[in-house]
C-alpha atoms as one frame of an Amber mdcrd trajectory, in Angstrom:
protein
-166.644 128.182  60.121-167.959 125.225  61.476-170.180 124.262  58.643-167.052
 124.986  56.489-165.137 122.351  58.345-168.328 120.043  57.697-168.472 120.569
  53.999-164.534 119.395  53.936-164.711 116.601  56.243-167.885 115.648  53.794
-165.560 116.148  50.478-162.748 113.989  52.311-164.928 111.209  52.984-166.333
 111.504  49.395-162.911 110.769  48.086-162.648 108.179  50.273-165.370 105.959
  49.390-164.749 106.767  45.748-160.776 105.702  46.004-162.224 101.738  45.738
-163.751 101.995  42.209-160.891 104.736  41.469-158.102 101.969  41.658-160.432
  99.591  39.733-160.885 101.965  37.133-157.099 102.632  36.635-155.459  98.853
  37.085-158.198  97.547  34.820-158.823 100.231  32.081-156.466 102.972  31.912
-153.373 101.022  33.326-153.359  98.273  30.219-154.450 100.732  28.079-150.748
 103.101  28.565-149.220  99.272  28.467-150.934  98.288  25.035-149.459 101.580
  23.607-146.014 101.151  24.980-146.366  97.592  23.399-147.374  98.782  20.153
-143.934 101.290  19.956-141.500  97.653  19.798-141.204  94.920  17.199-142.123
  91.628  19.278-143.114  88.313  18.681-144.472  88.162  22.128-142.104  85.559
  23.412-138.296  86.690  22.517-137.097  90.318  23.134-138.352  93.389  22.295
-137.076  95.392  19.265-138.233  99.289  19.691-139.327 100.707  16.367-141.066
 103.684  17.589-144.155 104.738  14.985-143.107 102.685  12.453-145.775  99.872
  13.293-148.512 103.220  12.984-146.945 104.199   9.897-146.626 100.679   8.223
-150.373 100.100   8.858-151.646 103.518   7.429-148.783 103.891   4.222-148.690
 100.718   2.453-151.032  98.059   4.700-153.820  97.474   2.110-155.714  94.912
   4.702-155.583  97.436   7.104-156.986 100.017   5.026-159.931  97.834   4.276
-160.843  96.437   7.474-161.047 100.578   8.367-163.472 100.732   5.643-165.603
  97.543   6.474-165.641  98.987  10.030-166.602 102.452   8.869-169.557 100.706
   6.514-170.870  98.958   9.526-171.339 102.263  11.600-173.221 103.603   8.997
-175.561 100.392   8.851-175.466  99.928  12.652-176.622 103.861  13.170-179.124
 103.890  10.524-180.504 100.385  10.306-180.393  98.476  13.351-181.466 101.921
  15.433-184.205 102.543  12.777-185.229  98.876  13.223-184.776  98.791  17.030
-187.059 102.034  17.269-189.546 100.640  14.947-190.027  97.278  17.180-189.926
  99.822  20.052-192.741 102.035  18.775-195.179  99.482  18.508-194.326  97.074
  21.545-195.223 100.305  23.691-198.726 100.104  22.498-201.387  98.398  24.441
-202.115  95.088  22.531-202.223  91.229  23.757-199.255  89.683  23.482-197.168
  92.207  23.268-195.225  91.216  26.199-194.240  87.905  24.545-193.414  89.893
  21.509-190.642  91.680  23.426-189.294  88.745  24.928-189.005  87.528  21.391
-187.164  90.091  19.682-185.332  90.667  22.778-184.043  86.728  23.360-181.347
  86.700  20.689-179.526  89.441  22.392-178.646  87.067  25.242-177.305  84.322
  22.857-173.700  83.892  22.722-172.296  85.567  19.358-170.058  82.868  18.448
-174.021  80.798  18.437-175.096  82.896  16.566-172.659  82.731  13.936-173.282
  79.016  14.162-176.763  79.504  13.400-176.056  81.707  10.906-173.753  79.510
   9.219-176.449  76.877   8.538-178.681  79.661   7.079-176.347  80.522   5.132
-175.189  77.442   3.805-175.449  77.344  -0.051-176.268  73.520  -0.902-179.290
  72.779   2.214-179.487  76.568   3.826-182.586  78.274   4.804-182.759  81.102
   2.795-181.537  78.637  -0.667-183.820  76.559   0.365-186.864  78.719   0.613
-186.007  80.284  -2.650-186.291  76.742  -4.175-189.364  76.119  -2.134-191.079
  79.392  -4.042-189.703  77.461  -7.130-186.956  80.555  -7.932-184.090  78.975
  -8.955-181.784  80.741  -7.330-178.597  79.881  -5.478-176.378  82.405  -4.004
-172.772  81.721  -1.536-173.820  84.130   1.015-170.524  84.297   3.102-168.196
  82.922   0.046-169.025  85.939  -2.222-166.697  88.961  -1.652-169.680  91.385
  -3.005-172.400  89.985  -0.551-170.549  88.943   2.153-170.100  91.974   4.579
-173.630  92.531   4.088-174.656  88.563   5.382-172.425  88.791   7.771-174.031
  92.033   9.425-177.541  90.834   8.909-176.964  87.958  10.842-175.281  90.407
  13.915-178.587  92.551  13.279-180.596  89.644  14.099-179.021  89.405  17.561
-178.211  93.150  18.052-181.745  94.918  17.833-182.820  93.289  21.483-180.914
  96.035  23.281-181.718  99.137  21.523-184.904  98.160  21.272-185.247  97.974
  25.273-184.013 100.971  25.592-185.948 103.312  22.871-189.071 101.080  24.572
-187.791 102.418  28.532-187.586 105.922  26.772-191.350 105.912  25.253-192.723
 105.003  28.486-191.062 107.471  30.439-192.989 110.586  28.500-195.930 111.421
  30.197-199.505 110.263  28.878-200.739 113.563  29.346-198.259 115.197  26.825
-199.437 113.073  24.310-203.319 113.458  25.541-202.695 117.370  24.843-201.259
 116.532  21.676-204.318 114.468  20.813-206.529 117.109  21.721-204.881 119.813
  19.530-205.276 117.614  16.369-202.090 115.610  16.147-201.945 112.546  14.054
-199.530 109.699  15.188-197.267 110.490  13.160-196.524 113.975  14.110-196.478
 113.160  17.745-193.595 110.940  16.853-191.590 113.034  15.095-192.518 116.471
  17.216-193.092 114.791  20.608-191.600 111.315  20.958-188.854 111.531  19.304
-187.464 115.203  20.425-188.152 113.820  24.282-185.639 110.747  23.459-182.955
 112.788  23.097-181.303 111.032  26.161-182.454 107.715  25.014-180.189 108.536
  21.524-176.971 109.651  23.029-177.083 106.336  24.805-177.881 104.017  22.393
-176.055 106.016  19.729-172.928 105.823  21.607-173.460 102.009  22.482-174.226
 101.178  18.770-170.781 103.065  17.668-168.874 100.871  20.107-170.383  97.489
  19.085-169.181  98.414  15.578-165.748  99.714  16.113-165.138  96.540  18.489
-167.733  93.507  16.742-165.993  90.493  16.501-167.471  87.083  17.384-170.282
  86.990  14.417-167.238  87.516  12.002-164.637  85.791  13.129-167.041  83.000
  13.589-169.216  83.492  10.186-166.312  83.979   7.774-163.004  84.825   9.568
-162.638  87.871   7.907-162.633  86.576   4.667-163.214  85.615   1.902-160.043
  87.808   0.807-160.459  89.906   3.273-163.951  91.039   2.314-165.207  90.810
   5.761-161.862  91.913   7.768-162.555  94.359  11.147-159.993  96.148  12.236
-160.797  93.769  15.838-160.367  90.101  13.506-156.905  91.508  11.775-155.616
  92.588  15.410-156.641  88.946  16.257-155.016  87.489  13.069-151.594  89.795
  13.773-151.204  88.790  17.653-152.102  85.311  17.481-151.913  83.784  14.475
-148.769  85.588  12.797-147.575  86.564  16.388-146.866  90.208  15.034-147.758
  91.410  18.756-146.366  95.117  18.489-148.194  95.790  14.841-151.546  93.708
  16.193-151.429  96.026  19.002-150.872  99.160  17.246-154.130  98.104  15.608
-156.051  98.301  19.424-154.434 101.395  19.798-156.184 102.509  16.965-159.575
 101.365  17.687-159.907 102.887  20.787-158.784 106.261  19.189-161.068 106.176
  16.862-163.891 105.046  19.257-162.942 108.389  21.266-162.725 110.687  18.639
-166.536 109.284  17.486-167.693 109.393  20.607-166.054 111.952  23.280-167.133
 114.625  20.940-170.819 113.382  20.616-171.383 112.955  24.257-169.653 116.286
  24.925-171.950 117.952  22.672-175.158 116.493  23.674-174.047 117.188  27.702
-173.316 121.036  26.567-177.108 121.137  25.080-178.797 119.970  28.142
């Protein structure tokens, strides 16, 4: 009985010490969360009074909002391109910063460095690349003596595309550190065995390395998925989500709906939306993993 007693007074003070980050969790995240949806339910300009509409802001966006329906699509694109090239890219640089060579350690403060650059910087940056009449890549074209000239974040067919590469540039840093955390943490020896049974490199990637980064891919698969649903700065900042709308994130026409066109309600509707599709990507996928192990 008395070690009963023990076990409760430990559970009691267990909820005590957690009751801190508890409040913090709820006033900060789940609190303004309920308030952005009960926002999103009223037609308001965000000064005057509230009109209450119910769904109709919901329904507006996903029956006849054709900038909506794009920006879902842009956002959509750059999950696939986030999942399948930046972590293919990320694990690459990963694979062969783990290997014993000198310099490597500058190497990986190298690729990692643009990661801690401010996004709207890097769209600065990027915008000078990109700049048709005296940009970089122009410019080294000419230099090769290819006359070629192309508007990298004027053309509607191209832009999406320049717009990510330049957010690749600064998003591989963290990935990378993680996948290169993950392929130290397996055991030399496993490998050593693996050696000494006859695999090739290549095998023990895809049999040994890659199987005991399972871990290391729920993370940075569910990190990657957020950065998409949520980028912002490199567009807004590159091209604004234009031009006509080529380039529009479902985070840039929220942006465009609150502040510029003070449609607060509808703008917010569009939040609401995000972070439902955010947990319906990634609840699931983290569920699932946790069930395996």
């Amino acid at each position: 009985m008395k070690k009963k007693n023990n076990y409760t007074r430990t559970d009691k003070a267990a909820y005590f010490f957690l009751l801190p980050a508890a409040v913090i969790y709820l006033s900060v995240i789940v609190a303004p969360v309920c308030y952005s949806f009960f926002i999103s339910l009223f037609k308001w300009n965000g000064i005057g009074e509230k009109q209450f509409v119910g769904l109709s802001n919901y329904i507006n966006l996903f029956k006849g909002d054709k900038i909506f329906h794009t920006a879902i699509i842009n956002n959509l694109i750059w999950i696939v391109l986030t999942i399948f090239v930046t972590m293919t890219i990320a694990l690459l640089f990963a694979v062969i910063l783990s290997k014993q060579f000198r310099g490597r350690t500058f190497f990986r403060g190298f690729f990692y460095f643009p990661c801690v650059i401010a996004p709207i910087a890097v769209a600065i940056i990027w915008r000078w690349i990109y700049n048709p009449n005296i940009g970089f890549i122009n410019e080294f074209f000419k230099a090769l003596g290819i006359n070629f000239t192309q508007g990298w974040i004027s053309d509607p067919n191209v832009s999406l595309y320049a717009v990510f590469a330049a957010a690749l540039w600064q998003a591989i840093g963290q990935p990378m550190i993680l996948f290169l955390a993950g392929l130290q943490a397996i055991s030399p020896d496993v490998l050593e065995a693996a050696t000494i049974d006859g695999a090739n490199g290549i095998e023990q990637f895809f049999l040994i390395k890659v199987p005991l980064l399972k871990d290391t891919f729920v993370i940075v698969i569910a990190t990657l998925i957020v950065a998409a649903m949520k980028v912002y700065d490199v567009v807004q900042g590159l091209t604004g989500g234009g031009p006509n709308n080529a380039t529009q994130m479902l985070s840039t026409y929220m942006y465009s709906q609150v502040f510029q066109y003070n449609n607060v309600g509808y703008g917010t509707a569009v939040a609401c939306i995000m972070v439902l599709m955010m947990m319906i990507v990634i609840i699931p996928y983290v569920s699932f993993t946790a069930k395996e192990d």
